[in-house]
Structures are given as structure tokens and as C-alpha cells.
MMTF fields as JSON, N, C-alpha, C and O atoms, coordinates in Angstrom:
{
  "mmtfVersion": "1.0.0",
  "mmtfProducer": "UNKNOWN",
  "numBonds": 363,
  "numAtoms": 364,
  "numGroups": 91,
  "numChains": 1,
  "numModels": 1,
  "chainsPerModel": [1],
  "groupsPerChain": [91],
  "chainIdList": ["A"],
  "bondAtomList": [4, 2, 8, 6, 12, 10, 16, 14, 20, 18, 24, 22, 28, 26, 32, 30, 36, 34, 40, 38, 44, 42, 48, 46, 52, 50, 56, 54, 60, 58, 64, 62, 68, 66, 72, 70, 76, 74, 80, 78, 84, 82, 88, 86, 92, 90, 96, 94, 100, 98, 104, 102, 108, 106, 112, 110, 116, 114, 120, 118, 124, 122, 128, 126, 132, 130, 136, 134, 140, 138, 144, 142, 148, 146, 152, 150, 156, 154, 160, 158, 164, 162, 168, 166, 172, 170, 176, 174, 180, 178, 184, 182, 188, 186, 192, 190, 196, 194, 200, 198, 204, 202, 208, 206, 212, 210, 216, 214, 220, 218, 224, 222, 228, 226, 232, 230, 236, 234, 240, 238, 244, 242, 248, 246, 252, 250, 256, 254, 260, 258, 264, 262, 268, 266, 272, 270, 276, 274, 280, 278, 284, 282, 288, 286, 292, 290, 296, 294, 300, 298, 304, 302, 308, 306, 312, 310, 316, 314, 320, 318, 324, 322, 328, 326, 332, 330, 336, 334, 340, 338, 344, 342, 348, 346, 352, 350, 356, 354, 360, 358],
  "bondOrderList": [1, 1, 1, 1, 1, 1, 1, 1, 1, 1, 1, 1, 1, 1, 1, 1, 1, 1, 1, 1, 1, 1, 1, 1, 1, 1, 1, 1, 1, 1, 1, 1, 1, 1, 1, 1, 1, 1, 1, 1, 1, 1, 1, 1, 1, 1, 1, 1, 1, 1, 1, 1, 1, 1, 1, 1, 1, 1, 1, 1, 1, 1, 1, 1, 1, 1, 1, 1, 1, 1, 1, 1, 1, 1, 1, 1, 1, 1, 1, 1, 1, 1, 1, 1, 1, 1, 1, 1, 1, 1],
  "groupList": [{"groupName": "MET", "atomNameList": ["N", "CA", "C", "O"], "elementList": ["N", "C", "C", "O"], "formalChargeList": [0, 0, 0, 0], "bondAtomList": [1, 0, 2, 1, 3, 2], "bondOrderList": [1, 1, 2], "singleLetterCode": "M", "chemCompType": "L-PEPTIDE LINKING"}, {"groupName": "GLY", "atomNameList": ["N", "CA", "C", "O"], "elementList": ["N", "C", "C", "O"], "formalChargeList": [0, 0, 0, 0], "bondAtomList": [1, 0, 2, 1, 3, 2], "bondOrderList": [1, 1, 2], "singleLetterCode": "G", "chemCompType": "PEPTIDE LINKING"}, {"groupName": "ARG", "atomNameList": ["N", "CA", "C", "O"], "elementList": ["N", "C", "C", "O"], "formalChargeList": [0, 0, 0, 0], "bondAtomList": [1, 0, 2, 1, 3, 2], "bondOrderList": [1, 1, 2], "singleLetterCode": "R", "chemCompType": "L-PEPTIDE LINKING"}, {"groupName": "SER", "atomNameList": ["N", "CA", "C", "O"], "elementList": ["N", "C", "C", "O"], "formalChargeList": [0, 0, 0, 0], "bondAtomList": [1, 0, 2, 1, 3, 2], "bondOrderList": [1, 1, 2], "singleLetterCode": "S", "chemCompType": "L-PEPTIDE LINKING"}, {"groupName": "LEU", "atomNameList": ["N", "CA", "C", "O"], "elementList": ["N", "C", "C", "O"], "formalChargeList": [0, 0, 0, 0], "bondAtomList": [1, 0, 2, 1, 3, 2], "bondOrderList": [1, 1, 2], "singleLetterCode": "L", "chemCompType": "L-PEPTIDE LINKING"}, {"groupName": "GLU", "atomNameList": ["N", "CA", "C", "O"], "elementList": ["N", "C", "C", "O"], "formalChargeList": [0, 0, 0, 0], "bondAtomList": [1, 0, 2, 1, 3, 2], "bondOrderList": [1, 1, 2], "singleLetterCode": "E", "chemCompType": "L-PEPTIDE LINKING"}, {"groupName": "ASN", "atomNameList": ["N", "CA", "C", "O"], "elementList": ["N", "C", "C", "O"], "formalChargeList": [0, 0, 0, 0], "bondAtomList": [1, 0, 2, 1, 3, 2], "bondOrderList": [1, 1, 2], "singleLetterCode": "N", "chemCompType": "L-PEPTIDE LINKING"}, {"groupName": "ILE", "atomNameList": ["N", "CA", "C", "O"], "elementList": ["N", "C", "C", "O"], "formalChargeList": [0, 0, 0, 0], "bondAtomList": [1, 0, 2, 1, 3, 2], "bondOrderList": [1, 1, 2], "singleLetterCode": "I", "chemCompType": "L-PEPTIDE LINKING"}, {"groupName": "CYS", "atomNameList": ["N", "CA", "C", "O"], "elementList": ["N", "C", "C", "O"], "formalChargeList": [0, 0, 0, 0], "bondAtomList": [1, 0, 2, 1, 3, 2], "bondOrderList": [1, 1, 2], "singleLetterCode": "C", "chemCompType": "L-PEPTIDE LINKING"}, {"groupName": "PHE", "atomNameList": ["N", "CA", "C", "O"], "elementList": ["N", "C", "C", "O"], "formalChargeList": [0, 0, 0, 0], "bondAtomList": [1, 0, 2, 1, 3, 2], "bondOrderList": [1, 1, 2], "singleLetterCode": "F", "chemCompType": "L-PEPTIDE LINKING"}, {"groupName": "VAL", "atomNameList": ["N", "CA", "C", "O"], "elementList": ["N", "C", "C", "O"], "formalChargeList": [0, 0, 0, 0], "bondAtomList": [1, 0, 2, 1, 3, 2], "bondOrderList": [1, 1, 2], "singleLetterCode": "V", "chemCompType": "L-PEPTIDE LINKING"}, {"groupName": "PRO", "atomNameList": ["N", "CA", "C", "O"], "elementList": ["N", "C", "C", "O"], "formalChargeList": [0, 0, 0, 0], "bondAtomList": [1, 0, 2, 1, 3, 2], "bondOrderList": [1, 1, 2], "singleLetterCode": "P", "chemCompType": "L-PEPTIDE LINKING"}, {"groupName": "ALA", "atomNameList": ["N", "CA", "C", "O"], "elementList": ["N", "C", "C", "O"], "formalChargeList": [0, 0, 0, 0], "bondAtomList": [1, 0, 2, 1, 3, 2], "bondOrderList": [1, 1, 2], "singleLetterCode": "A", "chemCompType": "L-PEPTIDE LINKING"}, {"groupName": "LYS", "atomNameList": ["N", "CA", "C", "O"], "elementList": ["N", "C", "C", "O"], "formalChargeList": [0, 0, 0, 0], "bondAtomList": [1, 0, 2, 1, 3, 2], "bondOrderList": [1, 1, 2], "singleLetterCode": "K", "chemCompType": "L-PEPTIDE LINKING"}, {"groupName": "ASP", "atomNameList": ["N", "CA", "C", "O"], "elementList": ["N", "C", "C", "O"], "formalChargeList": [0, 0, 0, 0], "bondAtomList": [1, 0, 2, 1, 3, 2], "bondOrderList": [1, 1, 2], "singleLetterCode": "D", "chemCompType": "L-PEPTIDE LINKING"}, {"groupName": "TRP", "atomNameList": ["N", "CA", "C", "O"], "elementList": ["N", "C", "C", "O"], "formalChargeList": [0, 0, 0, 0], "bondAtomList": [1, 0, 2, 1, 3, 2], "bondOrderList": [1, 1, 2], "singleLetterCode": "W", "chemCompType": "L-PEPTIDE LINKING"}, {"groupName": "HIS", "atomNameList": ["N", "CA", "C", "O"], "elementList": ["N", "C", "C", "O"], "formalChargeList": [0, 0, 0, 0], "bondAtomList": [1, 0, 2, 1, 3, 2], "bondOrderList": [1, 1, 2], "singleLetterCode": "H", "chemCompType": "L-PEPTIDE LINKING"}, {"groupName": "TYR", "atomNameList": ["N", "CA", "C", "O"], "elementList": ["N", "C", "C", "O"], "formalChargeList": [0, 0, 0, 0], "bondAtomList": [1, 0, 2, 1, 3, 2], "bondOrderList": [1, 1, 2], "singleLetterCode": "Y", "chemCompType": "L-PEPTIDE LINKING"}, {"groupName": "GLN", "atomNameList": ["N", "CA", "C", "O"], "elementList": ["N", "C", "C", "O"], "formalChargeList": [0, 0, 0, 0], "bondAtomList": [1, 0, 2, 1, 3, 2], "bondOrderList": [1, 1, 2], "singleLetterCode": "Q", "chemCompType": "L-PEPTIDE LINKING"}, {"groupName": "THR", "atomNameList": ["N", "CA", "C", "O"], "elementList": ["N", "C", "C", "O"], "formalChargeList": [0, 0, 0, 0], "bondAtomList": [1, 0, 2, 1, 3, 2], "bondOrderList": [1, 1, 2], "singleLetterCode": "T", "chemCompType": "L-PEPTIDE LINKING"}],
  "groupTypeList": [0, 1, 1, 2, 3, 3, 4, 5, 6, 5, 7, 7, 8, 2, 9, 10, 9, 11, 5, 2, 11, 1, 12, 4, 0, 13, 9, 4, 14, 12, 9, 3, 11, 2, 15, 6, 7, 3, 4, 9, 16, 17, 2, 12, 18, 1, 5, 10, 1, 12, 6, 10, 4, 10, 1, 7, 18, 10, 11, 13, 3, 5, 0, 14, 5, 9, 0, 2, 2, 12, 14, 18, 4, 1, 17, 18, 17, 19, 7, 5, 3, 14, 6, 5, 12, 9, 18, 4, 4, 0, 18],
  "groupIdList": [1, 2, 3, 4, 5, 6, 7, 8, 9, 10, 11, 12, 13, 14, 15, 16, 17, 18, 19, 20, 21, 22, 23, 24, 25, 26, 27, 28, 29, 30, 31, 32, 33, 34, 35, 36, 37, 38, 39, 40, 41, 42, 43, 44, 45, 46, 47, 48, 49, 50, 51, 52, 53, 54, 55, 56, 57, 58, 59, 60, 61, 62, 63, 64, 65, 66, 67, 68, 69, 70, 71, 72, 73, 74, 75, 76, 77, 78, 79, 80, 81, 82, 83, 84, 85, 86, 87, 88, 89, 90, 91],
  "secStructList": [7, 7, 7, 7, 7, 7, 7, 6, 6, 3, 3, 3, 3, 3, 3, 3, 3, 7, 1, 1, 6, 6, 2, 2, 2, 2, 2, 2, 2, 2, 2, 6, 6, 6, 1, 3, 3, 3, 3, 3, 3, 3, 3, 3, 7, 6, 6, 1, 7, 3, 3, 3, 3, 3, 3, 3, 3, 7, 7, 4, 4, 4, 2, 2, 2, 2, 2, 2, 2, 2, 2, 2, 2, 6, 7, 3, 3, 3, 3, 7, 6, 6, 7, 2, 2, 2, 2, 2, 2, 6, 7],
  "xCoordList": [0.813, 0.0, 0.852, 0.483, 1.953, 2.792, 2.627, 3.331, 1.738, 1.631, 0.425, -0.41, 0.364, -0.776, -0.553, 0.567, -1.611, -1.536, -2.608, -3.53, -2.479, -3.477, -3.99, -3.917, -4.498, -5.045, -6.419, -7.227, -6.661, -7.941, -9.08, -8.98, -10.161, -11.385, -11.199, -11.989, -10.187, -9.965, -10.869, -10.917, -11.572, -12.309, -11.662, -11.138, -11.705, -11.137, -12.291, -13.134, -12.313, -13.386, -12.775, -11.658, -13.525, -13.152, -14.196, -15.383, -13.753, -14.636, -14.301, -13.157, -15.28, -15.045, -15.265, -16.39, -14.166, -14.225, -14.517, -13.913, -15.431, -15.651, -14.451, -13.819, -14.151, -13.053, -13.581, -13.927, -13.635, -14.062, -13.428, -13.126, -13.226, -12.642, -13.481, -14.711, -12.807, -13.479, -13.888, -14.403, -13.673, -14.102, -13.385, -14.011, -12.085, -11.339, -11.794, -11.982, -11.973, -12.415, -13.793, -14.048, -14.675, -16.001, -15.878, -16.573, -14.986, -14.743, -14.189, -14.68, -13.176, -12.557, -13.538, -13.532, -14.372, -15.381, -16.37, -16.871, -16.648, -17.601, -17.041, -17.786, -15.726, -15.163, -14.088, -13.929, -13.362, -12.258, -12.625, -13.227, -12.319, -11.511, -12.302, -11.768, -13.55, -14.368, -13.679, -13.626, -13.152, -12.459, -11.086, -10.886, -10.147, -8.79, -8.73, -9.163, -8.198, -7.97, -6.566, -5.573, -6.499, -5.236, -4.571, -3.393, -5.314, -4.792, -5.511, -6.722, -4.78, -5.401, -4.578, -3.455, -5.132, -4.446, -5.343, -6.435, -4.869, -5.631, -5.133, -3.928, -6.064, -5.689, -6.666, -7.842, -6.17, -7.011, -7.486, -6.752, -8.726, -9.314, -9.801, -10.777, -9.139, -9.524, -10.702, -10.837, -11.553, -12.683, -13.774, -14.581, -13.807, -14.859, -14.742, -15.755, -13.546, -13.33, -12.036, -11.161, -11.928, -10.727, -11.129, -12.011, -10.473, -10.669, -9.767, -8.57, -10.342, -9.588, -9.807, -10.936, -8.713, -8.758, -8.454, -7.423, -9.358, -9.263, -9.387, -10.256, -8.511, -8.646, -9.113, -8.533, -10.152, -10.699, -10.962, -11.562, -10.516, -10.749, -12.109, -12.292, -13.057, -14.441, -14.847, -14.96, -15.069, -15.55, -16.875, -17.693, -17.072, -18.305, -19.562, -20.563, -19.507, -20.669, -20.998, -22.074, -20.084, -20.288, -20.474, -20.513, -20.59, -20.716, -21.977, -21.944, -23.079, -24.313, -24.113, -24.543, -23.46, -23.194, -22.242, -22.434, -21.213, -20.277, -21.02, -20.825, -21.868, -22.612, -23.548, -23.694, -24.168, -25.044, -24.251, -24.686, -23.085, -22.255, -21.752, -21.717, -21.366, -20.892, -22.006, -21.761, -23.219, -24.358, -24.654, -24.921, -24.605, -24.884, -23.815, -24.098, -22.602, -21.507, -21.854, -21.506, -22.542, -22.969, -21.944, -22.182, -20.819, -19.821, -20.113, -20.523, -19.902, -20.046, -18.991, -17.836, -19.375, -18.394, -18.758, -19.911, -17.736, -17.889, -16.978, -15.826, -17.485, -16.627, -15.941, -16.601, -14.616, -13.835, -13.277, -12.722, -13.408, -12.798, -13.164, -12.33, -14.4, -14.853, -14.79, -15.218, -14.271, -14.142, -13.084, -11.946, -13.454, -12.524, -11.265, -10.172, -11.395, -10.229, -9.289, -8.07, -9.853, -9.039, -8.323, -7.146, -9.027, -8.429, -7.245, -6.214, -7.372, -6.282, -5.101, -3.95, -5.384, -4.321, -3.514, -2.3, -4.17, -3.508, -2.826, -2.214, -2.915, -2.234, -0.767, -0.046],
  "yCoordList": [-1.19, 0.0, 1.249, 2.231, 1.253, 2.431, 3.371, 4.378, 3.088, 3.918, 4.817, 4.813, 5.573, 6.426, 7.823, 8.335, 8.417, 9.802, 10.58, 10.002, 11.864, 12.683, 13.768, 14.958, 13.352, 14.3, 14.757, 13.963, 16.018, 16.599, 16.034, 15.956, 15.642, 15.166, 13.911, 13.671, 13.11, 11.918, 10.778, 10.456, 10.183, 8.957, 7.843, 8.077, 6.638, 5.481, 4.583, 4.206, 4.249, 3.413, 2.236, 2.312, 1.158, -0.001, -0.143, -0.308, -0.079, -0.238, -1.544, -1.998, -2.143, -3.287, -2.79, -2.51, -2.687, -2.233, -3.429, -4.489, -3.276, -4.352, -4.427, -3.412, -5.622, -5.798, -5.542, -6.469, -4.265, -3.898, -2.561, -1.753, -2.324, -1.063, 0.129, 0.096, 1.163, 2.389, 2.452, 3.478, 1.378, 1.357, 2.431, 3.108, 2.589, 3.611, 5.01, 5.861, 5.256, 6.591, 6.928, 8.074, 5.955, 6.179, 6.597, 7.506, 5.924, 6.258, 7.684, 8.482, 7.991, 9.315, 10.416, 11.49, 10.16, 11.147, 11.437, 12.555, 10.434, 10.605, 11.444, 12.175, 11.345, 11.957, 13.02, 13.914, 12.938, 13.859, 14.794, 14.324, 16.038, 16.767, 17.341, 18.149, 16.943, 17.473, 17.281, 18.203, 16.075, 15.778, 15.197, 14.539, 15.453, 14.958, 13.468, 13.04, 12.693, 11.263, 11.142, 11.361, 10.792, 10.8, 9.426, 9.325, 8.379, 7.016, 6.197, 6.335, 5.346, 4.462, 3.187, 3.191, 2.102, 0.811, -0.213, -0.517, -0.741, -1.642, -3.065, -3.316, -3.996, -5.408, -6.224, -6.349, -6.768, -7.546, -8.828, -9.456, -9.209, -10.441, -11.345, -12.076, -11.296, -12.135, -11.56, -10.343, -12.437, -12.019, -11.305, -10.578, -11.504, -10.927, -9.414, -8.715, -8.91, -7.47, -7.21, -8.072, -6.019, -5.64, -4.904, -4.045, -5.253, -4.518, -3.298, -3.408, -2.143, -0.898, -0.163, 0.176, 0.079, 0.866, 2.303, 2.587, 3.204, 4.588, 5.518, 5.337, 6.515, 7.612, 8.835, 9.187, 9.479, 10.664, 11.727, 11.445, 12.942, 14.045, 14.67, 15.365, 14.408, 14.876, 15.615, 14.994, 16.927, 17.653, 17.066, 16.609, 17.083, 16.531, 17.127, 16.432, 18.397, 19.06, 18.53, 18.814, 17.761, 17.237, 15.72, 15.123, 15.093, 13.635, 13.122, 12.071, 13.847, 13.406, 13.354, 12.406, 14.373, 14.394, 13.266, 12.615, 13.032, 11.941, 10.602, 9.808, 10.355, 9.097, 8.946, 7.854, 10.037, 10.013, 9.607, 8.758, 10.229, 9.902, 8.463, 7.771, 8.015, 6.633, 5.648, 4.63, 5.937, 5.066, 5.057, 4.004, 6.235, 6.337, 5.646, 5.19, 5.569, 4.916, 3.456, 2.919, 2.825, 1.445, 0.394, -0.794, 0.788, -0.167, -0.473, 0.404, -1.708, -2.086, -1.312, -1.236, -0.74, -0.019, -0.063, -0.275, 0.143, 0.199, 1.3, 1.404, 2.116, 3.111, 2.418, 1.935, 2.372, 1.629, 2.503, 1.975, 3.796, 4.709, 4.394, 4.545, 3.957, 3.681, 2.203, 1.819, 1.38, -0.051, -0.296, 0.154, -1.002, -1.235, -1.965, -1.628, -2.952, -3.695, -2.763, -2.835, -1.906, -0.945, 0.009, 0.315, 0.47, 1.381, 0.708, 1.348, -0.577, -1.293, -1.452, -1.301, -1.756, -1.936, -0.658, -0.714, 0.472, 1.742, 2.369, 3.43, 1.743, 2.318, 2.035, 2.443],
  "zCoordList": [0.0, 0.0, 0.0, -0.644, 0.68, 0.631, 1.803, 1.874, 2.713, 3.907, 3.93, 3.026, 4.971, 5.26, 4.68, 4.679, 4.199, 3.747, 4.484, 5.059, 4.461, 5.157, 4.218, 4.526, 3.095, 2.14, 2.603, 3.085, 2.451, 2.857, 2.007, 0.782, 2.679, 2.025, 1.181, 0.268, 1.457, 0.647, 1.119, 2.306, 0.177, 0.452, -0.362, -1.452, 0.177, -0.506, -0.927, -0.113, -2.205, -2.756, -3.501, -4.014, -3.549, -4.353, -5.444, -5.162, -6.682, -7.842, -8.551, -8.511, -9.19, -10.072, -11.493, -11.906, -12.23, -13.619, -14.517, -14.348, -15.466, -16.438, -17.391, -17.687, -17.859, -18.811, -20.215, -20.947, -20.573, -21.927, -22.3, -21.422, -23.58, -24.019, -23.548, -23.599, -23.097, -22.698, -21.233, -20.789, -20.467, -19.053, -18.235, -17.42, -18.445, -17.702, -18.089, -17.221, -19.377, -19.813, -19.264, -18.895, -19.206, -18.636, -17.166, -16.711, -16.434, -15.031, -14.911, -14.112, -15.7, -15.631, -16.016, -15.415, -17.005, -17.41, -16.28, -16.161, -15.458, -14.359, -13.212, -12.559, -12.959, -11.749, -11.97, -11.138, -13.058, -13.276, -14.416, -15.382, -14.377, -13.403, -12.223, -11.463, -12.063, -10.952, -9.604, -8.79, -9.375, -8.118, -8.427, -9.448, -7.525, -7.684, -7.362, -6.292, -8.279, -8.04, -7.46, -8.154, -6.184, -5.45, -5.376, -5.034, -5.69, -5.627, -6.677, -6.852, -7.377, -8.362, -8.422, -8.925, -7.912, -7.915, -8.6, -8.122, -9.726, -10.597, -10.412, -10.427, -10.237, -10.147, -10.988, -10.647, -12.076, -12.997, -12.331, -11.568, -12.63, -12.091, -13.227, -13.062, -14.351, -15.481, -16.234, -16.361, -16.733, -17.566, -16.778, -17.357, -15.47, -14.633, -14.558, -14.583, -14.468, -14.337, -13.597, -13.521, -13.058, -12.325, -11.051, -11.065, -9.957, -8.716, -8.757, -9.023, -8.495, -8.542, -7.23, -6.875, -6.513, -5.284, -5.675, -6.285, -5.32, -5.763, -4.57, -3.716, -4.516, -3.565, -4.334, -5.361, -3.844, -4.512, -3.458, -2.421, -3.72, -2.789, -3.081, -4.08, -2.184, -2.342, -1.073, -0.016, -1.151, 0.035, 0.523, -0.275, 1.828, 2.415, 1.773, 1.599, 1.427, 0.828, -0.57, -1.095, -1.18, -2.527, -2.56, -3.636, -1.383, -1.326, -2.016, -2.657, -1.894, -2.568, -4.076, -4.734, -4.618, -6.062, -6.448, -7.475, -5.629, -5.897, -5.937, -6.857, -4.942, -4.875, -6.085, -6.632, -6.486, -7.658, -8.909, -9.686, -9.083, -10.25, -10.186, -11.204, -9.008, -8.855, -9.183, -9.831, -8.747, -9.047, -10.554, -11.133, -11.176, -12.613, -13.456, -14.564, -12.943, -13.655, -13.945, -14.997, -12.997, -13.211, -12.827, -13.048, -12.264, -11.806, -10.344, -9.584, -9.965, -8.565, -7.766, -8.184, -6.625, -5.82, -4.346, -3.969, -3.526, -2.078, -1.561, -1.982, -0.657, -0.007, 1.159, 2.08, 1.116, 2.104, 3.227, 4.191, 3.127, 4.099, 5.542, 6.435, 5.787, 7.148, 7.511, 8.599, 6.633, 6.861, 7.946, 7.813, 9.01, 10.13, 9.694, 10.148, 8.827, 8.356, 7.59, 7.747, 6.779, 6.036, 6.996, 6.809, 8.008, 9.01, 9.7, 9.906, 10.064, 10.708, 9.769, 10.178, 8.513, 7.529, 7.335, 7.137, 7.389, 7.108, 8.325, 8.198, 9.495, 10.674, 10.652, 11.563]
}
């Protein structure tokens, strides 16, 4: 992982990207340049898709919009920032 960072308003999410052309561009179009992507770790899972751990700086006042865009993207995702296991890993 590389250690802990303390970026302002950073949330950590896990997305499952489909294995098809244009999946990354669709993701970037949904979130960038609106919010800063501070972390991007891609791990292929074969034909099923790819697990992508993403850090995105989203002010609390914009979380509703972020969630709306994430839902519209259509990729499976989970916000990991409050996950206890993730918190332990990052200490």
C-alpha cells in the first residue's frame, strides 16, 4: 500500500471495472476533473473485471453528487474509508 496519507477530504473506494474497451475513460469522465484522483491501484481479475482501489478528494458538501455519479456509472463499488479492516491496515 505504501503507507498512510493525510489528504484533505480523501475517500477510498473499491470499484469493479468491467473488462471492456473504454471502461477507464467512462470512469474518468464521471469523476475527473471534478475531483482529484489521489490514488489508483488496478488489479485484474480475469474475464470478470478488475478490482480498482481509488482515492478521490471529495468535500463533504459534494458527497451526494459523488454518490449520484458513482451510481450512474454502473460499476459495482464500495466506499472503504470507514471499513474497520481498512483502518487497521492503514495504521
